[in-house]
PDB file of C-alpha atoms in Angstrom:
ATOM      1  CA  ASP A   1      26.821  64.826   7.788  1.00  0.00           C
ATOM      2  CA  GLN A   2      23.183  65.655   8.430  1.00  0.00           C
ATOM      3  CA  GLN A   3      21.672  62.649  10.186  1.00  0.00           C
ATOM      4  CA  VAL A   4      18.196  64.177  10.321  1.00  0.00           C
ATOM      5  CA  LYS A   5      16.935  65.975   7.242  1.00  0.00           C
ATOM      6  CA  GLN A   6      13.904  68.087   6.497  1.00  0.00           C
ATOM      7  CA  ASN A   7      14.098  68.669   2.783  1.00  0.00           C
ATOM      8  CA  SER A   8      11.263  71.182   2.532  1.00  0.00           C
ATOM      9  CA  PRO A   9      12.284  74.525   4.037  1.00  0.00           C
ATOM     10  CA  SER A  10       8.757  75.881   3.714  1.00  0.00           C
ATOM     11  CA  LEU A  11       5.174  74.820   3.145  1.00  0.00           C
ATOM     12  CA  SER A  12       1.960  76.773   2.595  1.00  0.00           C
ATOM     13  CA  VAL A  13      -1.451  75.222   3.224  1.00  0.00           C
ATOM     14  CA  GLN A  14      -4.972  76.543   3.151  1.00  0.00           C
ATOM     15  CA  GLU A  15      -6.829  76.707   6.454  1.00  0.00           C
ATOM     16  CA  GLY A  16      -8.855  73.545   7.046  1.00  0.00           C
ATOM     17  CA  ARG A  17      -6.716  71.387   4.775  1.00  0.00           C
ATOM     18  CA  ILE A  18      -4.113  68.834   5.790  1.00  0.00           C
ATOM     19  CA  SER A  19      -0.491  69.836   6.403  1.00  0.00           C
ATOM     20  CA  ILE A  20       2.134  67.127   5.908  1.00  0.00           C
ATOM     21  CA  LEU A  21       5.660  67.760   7.118  1.00  0.00           C
ATOM     22  CA  ASN A  22       8.356  65.250   6.307  1.00  0.00           C
ATOM     23  CA  CYS A  23      11.581  64.177   7.961  1.00  0.00           C
ATOM     24  CA  ASP A  24      14.219  61.633   6.907  1.00  0.00           C
ATOM     25  CA  TYR A  25      17.002  60.149   8.978  1.00  0.00           C
ATOM     26  CA  THR A  26      20.074  58.116   8.198  1.00  0.00           C
ATOM     27  CA  ASN A  27      20.996  56.464  11.503  1.00  0.00           C
ATOM     28  CA  SER A  28      19.108  53.191  11.959  1.00  0.00           C
ATOM     29  CA  MET A  29      19.981  53.252  15.675  1.00  0.00           C
ATOM     30  CA  PHE A  30      17.579  56.129  16.335  1.00  0.00           C
ATOM     31  CA  ASP A  31      14.687  54.783  18.379  1.00  0.00           C
ATOM     32  CA  TYR A  32      12.782  57.826  19.579  1.00  0.00           C
ATOM     33  CA  PHE A  33      11.560  60.770  17.535  1.00  0.00           C
ATOM     34  CA  LEU A  34       9.934  64.069  18.404  1.00  0.00           C
ATOM     35  CA  TRP A  35       8.434  67.056  16.691  1.00  0.00           C
ATOM     36  CA  TYR A  36       8.923  70.534  18.091  1.00  0.00           C
ATOM     37  CA  LYS A  37       7.101  73.692  17.105  1.00  0.00           C
ATOM     38  CA  LYS A  38       8.728  77.104  17.220  1.00  0.00           C
ATOM     39  CA  TYR A  39       7.129  80.532  17.021  1.00  0.00           C
ATOM     40  CA  PRO A  40       9.269  83.613  16.303  1.00  0.00           C
ATOM     41  CA  ALA A  41      11.196  84.943  19.317  1.00  0.00           C
ATOM     42  CA  GLU A  42      10.294  81.887  21.383  1.00  0.00           C
ATOM     43  CA  GLY A  43      12.002  78.620  22.179  1.00  0.00           C
ATOM     44  CA  PRO A  44      10.846  75.374  20.558  1.00  0.00           C
ATOM     45  CA  THR A  45       8.036  73.593  22.369  1.00  0.00           C
ATOM     46  CA  PHE A  46       7.326  69.873  22.343  1.00  0.00           C
ATOM     47  CA  LEU A  47       4.493  68.804  20.066  1.00  0.00           C
ATOM     48  CA  ILE A  48       4.370  65.024  19.691  1.00  0.00           C
ATOM     49  CA  SER A  49       6.668  62.022  19.866  1.00  0.00           C
ATOM     50  CA  ILE A  50       6.882  58.435  18.654  1.00  0.00           C
ATOM     51  CA  SER A  51       8.881  55.431  19.706  1.00  0.00           C
ATOM     52  CA  SER A  52      10.379  53.092  17.132  1.00  0.00           C
ATOM     53  CA  ILE A  53       8.146  50.280  18.403  1.00  0.00           C
ATOM     54  CA  LYS A  54       5.150  52.128  16.972  1.00  0.00           C
ATOM     55  CA  ASP A  55       4.304  53.292  13.486  1.00  0.00           C
ATOM     56  CA  LYS A  56       1.727  55.901  14.441  1.00  0.00           C
ATOM     57  CA  ASN A  57       0.960  58.217  17.319  1.00  0.00           C
ATOM     58  CA  GLU A  58      -1.986  60.573  17.454  1.00  0.00           C
ATOM     59  CA  ASP A  59      -2.746  63.579  19.641  1.00  0.00           C
ATOM     60  CA  GLY A  60      -5.779  65.584  18.654  1.00  0.00           C
ATOM     61  CA  ARG A  61      -5.182  67.209  15.282  1.00  0.00           C
ATOM     62  CA  PHE A  62      -1.590  65.980  15.174  1.00  0.00           C
ATOM     63  CA  THR A  63      -0.483  62.536  13.997  1.00  0.00           C
ATOM     64  CA  VAL A  64       3.064  61.327  13.528  1.00  0.00           C
ATOM     65  CA  PHE A  65       3.802  58.375  11.257  1.00  0.00           C
ATOM     66  CA  LEU A  66       7.030  56.395  11.333  1.00  0.00           C
ATOM     67  CA  ASN A  67       8.290  54.205   8.487  1.00  0.00           C
ATOM     68  CA  LYS A  68      11.412  52.524   9.831  1.00  0.00           C
ATOM     69  CA  SER A  69      12.279  50.664   6.649  1.00  0.00           C
ATOM     70  CA  ALA A  70      12.333  53.965   4.757  1.00  0.00           C
ATOM     71  CA  LYS A  71      13.844  55.857   7.690  1.00  0.00           C
ATOM     72  CA  HIS A  72      11.113  58.419   7.295  1.00  0.00           C
ATOM     73  CA  LEU A  73       8.649  60.126   9.579  1.00  0.00           C
ATOM     74  CA  SER A  74       5.911  62.583   8.856  1.00  0.00           C
ATOM     75  CA  LEU A  75       3.711  64.932  10.847  1.00  0.00           C
ATOM     76  CA  HIS A  76       0.101  65.375   9.750  1.00  0.00           C
ATOM     77  CA  ILE A  77      -1.968  68.300  10.963  1.00  0.00           C
ATOM     78  CA  VAL A  78      -5.681  68.015  10.267  1.00  0.00           C
ATOM     79  CA  PRO A  79      -7.385  70.428   9.990  1.00  0.00           C
ATOM     80  CA  SER A  80      -4.705  73.087   9.708  1.00  0.00           C
ATOM     81  CA  GLN A  81      -5.327  76.361  11.503  1.00  0.00           C
ATOM     82  CA  PRO A  82      -3.653  79.788  11.144  1.00  0.00           C
ATOM     83  CA  GLY A  83      -2.243  79.360  14.670  1.00  0.00           C
ATOM     84  CA  ASP A  84      -0.272  76.363  13.403  1.00  0.00           C
ATOM     85  CA  SER A  85       1.922  78.720  11.371  1.00  0.00           C
ATOM     86  CA  ALA A  86       5.390  78.165  12.829  1.00  0.00           C
ATOM     87  CA  VAL A  87       8.686  76.408  12.192  1.00  0.00           C
ATOM     88  CA  TYR A  88       8.566  72.671  12.861  1.00  0.00           C
ATOM     89  CA  PHE A  89      11.657  70.690  13.791  1.00  0.00           C
ATOM     90  CA  CYS A  90      11.911  66.940  13.888  1.00  0.00           C
ATOM     91  CA  ALA A  91      14.453  65.401  16.242  1.00  0.00           C
ATOM     92  CA  ALA A  92      15.805  61.927  16.848  1.00  0.00           C
ATOM     93  CA  THR A  93      17.764  60.169  19.545  1.00  0.00           C
ATOM     94  CA  ILE A  94      19.091  56.825  20.684  1.00  0.00           C
ATOM     95  CA  THR A  95      17.549  56.350  24.112  1.00  0.00           C
ATOM     96  CA  SER A  96      20.319  54.136  25.430  1.00  0.00           C
ATOM     97  CA  GLY A  97      23.895  55.360  25.422  1.00  0.00           C
ATOM     98  CA  THR A  98      23.393  58.956  24.328  1.00  0.00           C
ATOM     99  CA  TYR A  99      21.899  61.992  25.991  1.00  0.00           C
ATOM    100  CA  LYS A 100      21.106  64.269  23.116  1.00  0.00           C
ATOM    101  CA  TYR A 101      18.743  64.832  20.248  1.00  0.00           C
ATOM    102  CA  ILE A 102      19.778  65.492  16.661  1.00  0.00           C
ATOM    103  CA  PHE A 103      17.550  68.082  15.056  1.00  0.00           C
ATOM    104  CA  GLY A 104      16.535  68.608  11.470  1.00  0.00           C
ATOM    105  CA  THR A 105      16.846  71.975   9.740  1.00  0.00           C
ATOM    106  CA  GLY A 106      13.173  72.844  10.188  1.00  0.00           C
ATOM    107  CA  THR A 107      10.174  73.449   7.944  1.00  0.00           C
ATOM    108  CA  ARG A 108       8.337  76.758   8.046  1.00  0.00           C
ATOM    109  CA  LEU A 109       4.597  76.132   7.815  1.00  0.00           C
ATOM    110  CA  LYS A 110       2.273  78.923   6.796  1.00  0.00           C
ATOM    111  CA  VAL A 111      -1.449  78.281   7.090  1.00  0.00           C
ATOM    112  CA  LEU A 112      -3.425  80.680   4.937  1.00  0.00           C
ATOM    113  CA  ALA A 113      -6.781  81.932   6.206  1.00  0.00           C
TER     114      ALA A 113
ATOM    115  CA  ASN B   1       6.993  77.843  37.446  1.00  0.00           C
ATOM    116  CA  ALA B   2       9.475  79.600  35.158  1.00  0.00           C
ATOM    117  CA  GLY B   3      10.920  76.491  33.456  1.00  0.00           C
ATOM    118  CA  VAL B   4      14.107  77.432  31.603  1.00  0.00           C
ATOM    119  CA  THR B   5      15.276  81.046  31.761  1.00  0.00           C
ATOM    120  CA  GLN B   6      18.012  82.477  29.565  1.00  0.00           C
ATOM    121  CA  THR B   7      19.808  85.754  30.125  1.00  0.00           C
ATOM    122  CA  PRO B   8      20.435  88.021  28.355  1.00  0.00           C
ATOM    123  CA  LYS B   9      17.829  87.928  25.577  1.00  0.00           C
ATOM    124  CA  PHE B  10      19.865  90.109  23.206  1.00  0.00           C
ATOM    125  CA  ARG B  11      23.503  91.103  23.021  1.00  0.00           C
ATOM    126  CA  VAL B  12      25.829  92.789  20.555  1.00  0.00           C
ATOM    127  CA  LEU B  13      29.534  92.081  20.950  1.00  0.00           C
ATOM    128  CA  LYS B  14      32.601  93.350  19.193  1.00  0.00           C
ATOM    129  CA  THR B  15      35.003  90.819  17.722  1.00  0.00           C
ATOM    130  CA  GLY B  16      37.371  89.609  20.410  1.00  0.00           C
ATOM    131  CA  GLN B  17      35.144  90.457  23.359  1.00  0.00           C
ATOM    132  CA  SER B  18      34.059  87.804  25.825  1.00  0.00           C
ATOM    133  CA  MET B  19      30.724  87.085  27.422  1.00  0.00           C
ATOM    134  CA  THR B  20      28.778  84.477  29.350  1.00  0.00           C
ATOM    135  CA  LEU B  21      25.260  83.308  28.628  1.00  0.00           C
ATOM    136  CA  LEU B  22      23.329  82.054  31.623  1.00  0.00           C
ATOM    137  CA  CYS B  23      20.748  79.292  31.613  1.00  0.00           C
ATOM    138  CA  ALA B  24      18.740  78.540  34.746  1.00  0.00           C
ATOM    139  CA  GLN B  25      16.111  75.823  35.209  1.00  0.00           C
ATOM    140  CA  ASP B  26      13.844  75.255  38.177  1.00  0.00           C
ATOM    141  CA  MET B  27      12.578  71.768  37.284  1.00  0.00           C
ATOM    142  CA  ASN B  28      15.394  69.837  38.982  1.00  0.00           C
ATOM    143  CA  HIS B  29      16.432  68.411  35.608  1.00  0.00           C
ATOM    144  CA  GLU B  30      19.665  66.452  35.419  1.00  0.00           C
ATOM    145  CA  TYR B  31      20.504  67.124  31.787  1.00  0.00           C
ATOM    146  CA  MET B  32      21.139  70.497  30.219  1.00  0.00           C
ATOM    147  CA  TYR B  33      22.124  71.513  26.697  1.00  0.00           C
ATOM    148  CA  TRP B  34      23.258  74.481  24.657  1.00  0.00           C
ATOM    149  CA  TYR B  35      22.206  74.678  21.004  1.00  0.00           C
ATOM    150  CA  ARG B  36      22.698  77.306  18.345  1.00  0.00           C
ATOM    151  CA  GLN B  37      20.228  77.969  15.569  1.00  0.00           C
ATOM    152  CA  ASP B  38      21.384  79.290  12.228  1.00  0.00           C
ATOM    153  CA  PRO B  39      19.420  79.715   8.980  1.00  0.00           C
ATOM    154  CA  GLY B  40      19.374  76.470   6.995  1.00  0.00           C
ATOM    155  CA  MET B  41      21.296  74.637   9.713  1.00  0.00           C
ATOM    156  CA  GLY B  42      18.613  73.818  12.233  1.00  0.00           C
ATOM    157  CA  LEU B  43      19.579  73.392  15.867  1.00  0.00           C
ATOM    158  CA  ARG B  44      23.135  72.242  16.466  1.00  0.00           C
ATOM    159  CA  LEU B  45      24.410  71.029  19.810  1.00  0.00           C
ATOM    160  CA  ILE B  46      27.333  73.003  21.259  1.00  0.00           C
ATOM    161  CA  HIS B  47      27.875  71.411  24.683  1.00  0.00           C
ATOM    162  CA  TYR B  48      25.792  69.455  27.136  1.00  0.00           C
ATOM    163  CA  SER B  49      25.824  68.259  30.731  1.00  0.00           C
ATOM    164  CA  VAL B  50      24.469  65.066  32.250  1.00  0.00           C
ATOM    165  CA  GLY B  51      24.657  66.319  35.813  1.00  0.00           C
ATOM    166  CA  GLU B  52      26.171  68.835  38.196  1.00  0.00           C
ATOM    167  CA  GLY B  53      29.916  69.121  37.655  1.00  0.00           C
ATOM    168  CA  THR B  54      29.884  67.374  34.255  1.00  0.00           C
ATOM    169  CA  THR B  55      30.177  68.758  30.731  1.00  0.00           C
ATOM    170  CA  ALA B  56      30.687  67.230  27.297  1.00  0.00           C
ATOM    171  CA  LYS B  57      31.202  68.434  23.746  1.00  0.00           C
ATOM    172  CA  GLY B  58      28.467  68.398  21.149  1.00  0.00           C
ATOM    173  CA  GLU B  59      28.609  68.863  17.380  1.00  0.00           C
ATOM    174  CA  VAL B  60      30.032  72.409  17.264  1.00  0.00           C
ATOM    175  CA  PRO B  61      32.006  73.061  20.494  1.00  0.00           C
ATOM    176  CA  ASP B  62      34.907  75.126  19.114  1.00  0.00           C
ATOM    177  CA  GLY B  63      35.124  78.655  20.504  1.00  0.00           C
ATOM    178  CA  TYR B  64      32.829  77.913  23.450  1.00  0.00           C
ATOM    179  CA  ASN B  65      33.296  76.759  27.017  1.00  0.00           C
ATOM    180  CA  VAL B  66      30.696  75.666  29.562  1.00  0.00           C
ATOM    181  CA  SER B  67      30.342  75.095  33.265  1.00  0.00           C
ATOM    182  CA  ARG B  68      27.764  73.355  35.433  1.00  0.00           C
ATOM    183  CA  LEU B  69      28.772  74.227  38.984  1.00  0.00           C
ATOM    184  CA  LYS B  70      25.189  74.067  40.242  1.00  0.00           C
ATOM    185  CA  LYS B  71      22.535  71.654  39.053  1.00  0.00           C
ATOM    186  CA  GLN B  72      20.136  74.414  38.100  1.00  0.00           C
ATOM    187  CA  ASN B  73      22.598  76.532  36.094  1.00  0.00           C
ATOM    188  CA  PHE B  74      24.441  75.911  32.839  1.00  0.00           C
ATOM    189  CA  LEU B  75      26.760  78.679  31.631  1.00  0.00           C
ATOM    190  CA  LEU B  76      28.004  79.109  28.065  1.00  0.00           C
ATOM    191  CA  GLY B  77      31.118  81.228  27.603  1.00  0.00           C
ATOM    192  CA  LEU B  78      32.627  82.859  24.555  1.00  0.00           C
ATOM    193  CA  GLU B  79      36.243  83.744  25.320  1.00  0.00           C
ATOM    194  CA  SER B  80      36.969  85.714  22.134  1.00  0.00           C
ATOM    195  CA  ALA B  81      33.854  86.320  20.075  1.00  0.00           C
ATOM    196  CA  ALA B  82      33.970  85.962  16.289  1.00  0.00           C
ATOM    197  CA  PRO B  83      31.407  87.023  13.653  1.00  0.00           C
ATOM    198  CA  SER B  84      30.800  83.306  12.931  1.00  0.00           C
ATOM    199  CA  GLN B  85      29.293  83.059  16.411  1.00  0.00           C
ATOM    200  CA  THR B  86      26.462  85.376  15.456  1.00  0.00           C
ATOM    201  CA  SER B  87      23.463  83.173  16.099  1.00  0.00           C
ATOM    202  CA  VAL B  88      20.461  82.484  18.281  1.00  0.00           C
ATOM    203  CA  TYR B  89      21.407  80.373  21.272  1.00  0.00           C
ATOM    204  CA  PHE B  90      18.964  78.065  23.003  1.00  0.00           C
ATOM    205  CA  CYS B  91      19.351  76.307  26.296  1.00  0.00           C
ATOM    206  CA  ALA B  92      17.328  73.190  27.055  1.00  0.00           C
ATOM    207  CA  SER B  93      16.947  70.751  29.899  1.00  0.00           C
ATOM    208  CA  SER B  94      15.491  67.288  30.379  1.00  0.00           C
ATOM    209  CA  HIS B  95      14.857  65.155  33.433  1.00  0.00           C
ATOM    210  CA  ARG B  96      16.182  61.889  32.069  1.00  0.00           C
ATOM    211  CA  GLN B  97      18.255  60.336  29.343  1.00  0.00           C
ATOM    212  CA  GLY B  98      16.313  60.606  26.110  1.00  0.00           C
ATOM    213  CA  GLY B  99      13.600  62.670  27.780  1.00  0.00           C
ATOM    214  CA  ARG B 100      11.925  65.476  25.921  1.00  0.00           C
ATOM    215  CA  TYR B 101      13.531  68.891  26.184  1.00  0.00           C
ATOM    216  CA  THR B 102      12.199  72.069  27.720  1.00  0.00           C
ATOM    217  CA  PHE B 103      13.734  75.035  25.919  1.00  0.00           C
ATOM    218  CA  GLY B 104      14.428  78.559  27.000  1.00  0.00           C
ATOM    219  CA  SER B 105      13.288  81.475  24.854  1.00  0.00           C
ATOM    220  CA  GLY B 106      16.727  82.055  23.355  1.00  0.00           C
ATOM    221  CA  THR B 107      19.524  84.623  23.278  1.00  0.00           C
ATOM    222  CA  ARG B 108      20.116  86.514  20.057  1.00  0.00           C
ATOM    223  CA  LEU B 109      23.824  87.297  19.806  1.00  0.00           C
ATOM    224  CA  THR B 110      25.382  89.507  17.153  1.00  0.00           C
ATOM    225  CA  VAL B 111      29.163  89.764  16.830  1.00  0.00           C
ATOM    226  CA  VAL B 112      30.344  92.735  14.768  1.00  0.00           C
TER     227      VAL B 112
END
């Protein structure tokens, strides 16, 4: 039972355009969400997060949107750069009572120069 | 500041052999985790620890054991390796409940 789903295994975007990565979840108890970025042969690194009390969080070129009624979050990268090419994982947790994140299956983003 | 260090980085095992993967963190984090990454499956939690001397099962614990004898170290053991355990293993740590993870660079394990 996949509680966090990333239905697009891959995405290609032209440099300078917007990249939109999507993530759906099934557990309405999740209250904190993160995006991690992973380059080949490296561990995932934290990118951006959002609490369920917000619907948007922005950090430079990266913005995460949360739609709680749809149980959906998305990561927008504007403008996309070739260095953004990586695998992106979304993750979710319940901040009280559990100690672990549930990760999605990942989306491989390729930004074309 | 090294963060989270995993050893070894690569290993090939024969079916039935045993081995231990070591994770060390120097950030004084309370919580530590072992995940495996497989194609199309994302990152799945094997075992985790909420403090020195504690361990708990995650989503896919079968075939693995763990120990957290020291706060900075979290060991993952395979007693009798199977080809299904071929994977990339990641260790992570966090300083608080629900806190963001710091990951190690991974161990690529192949069981033949």
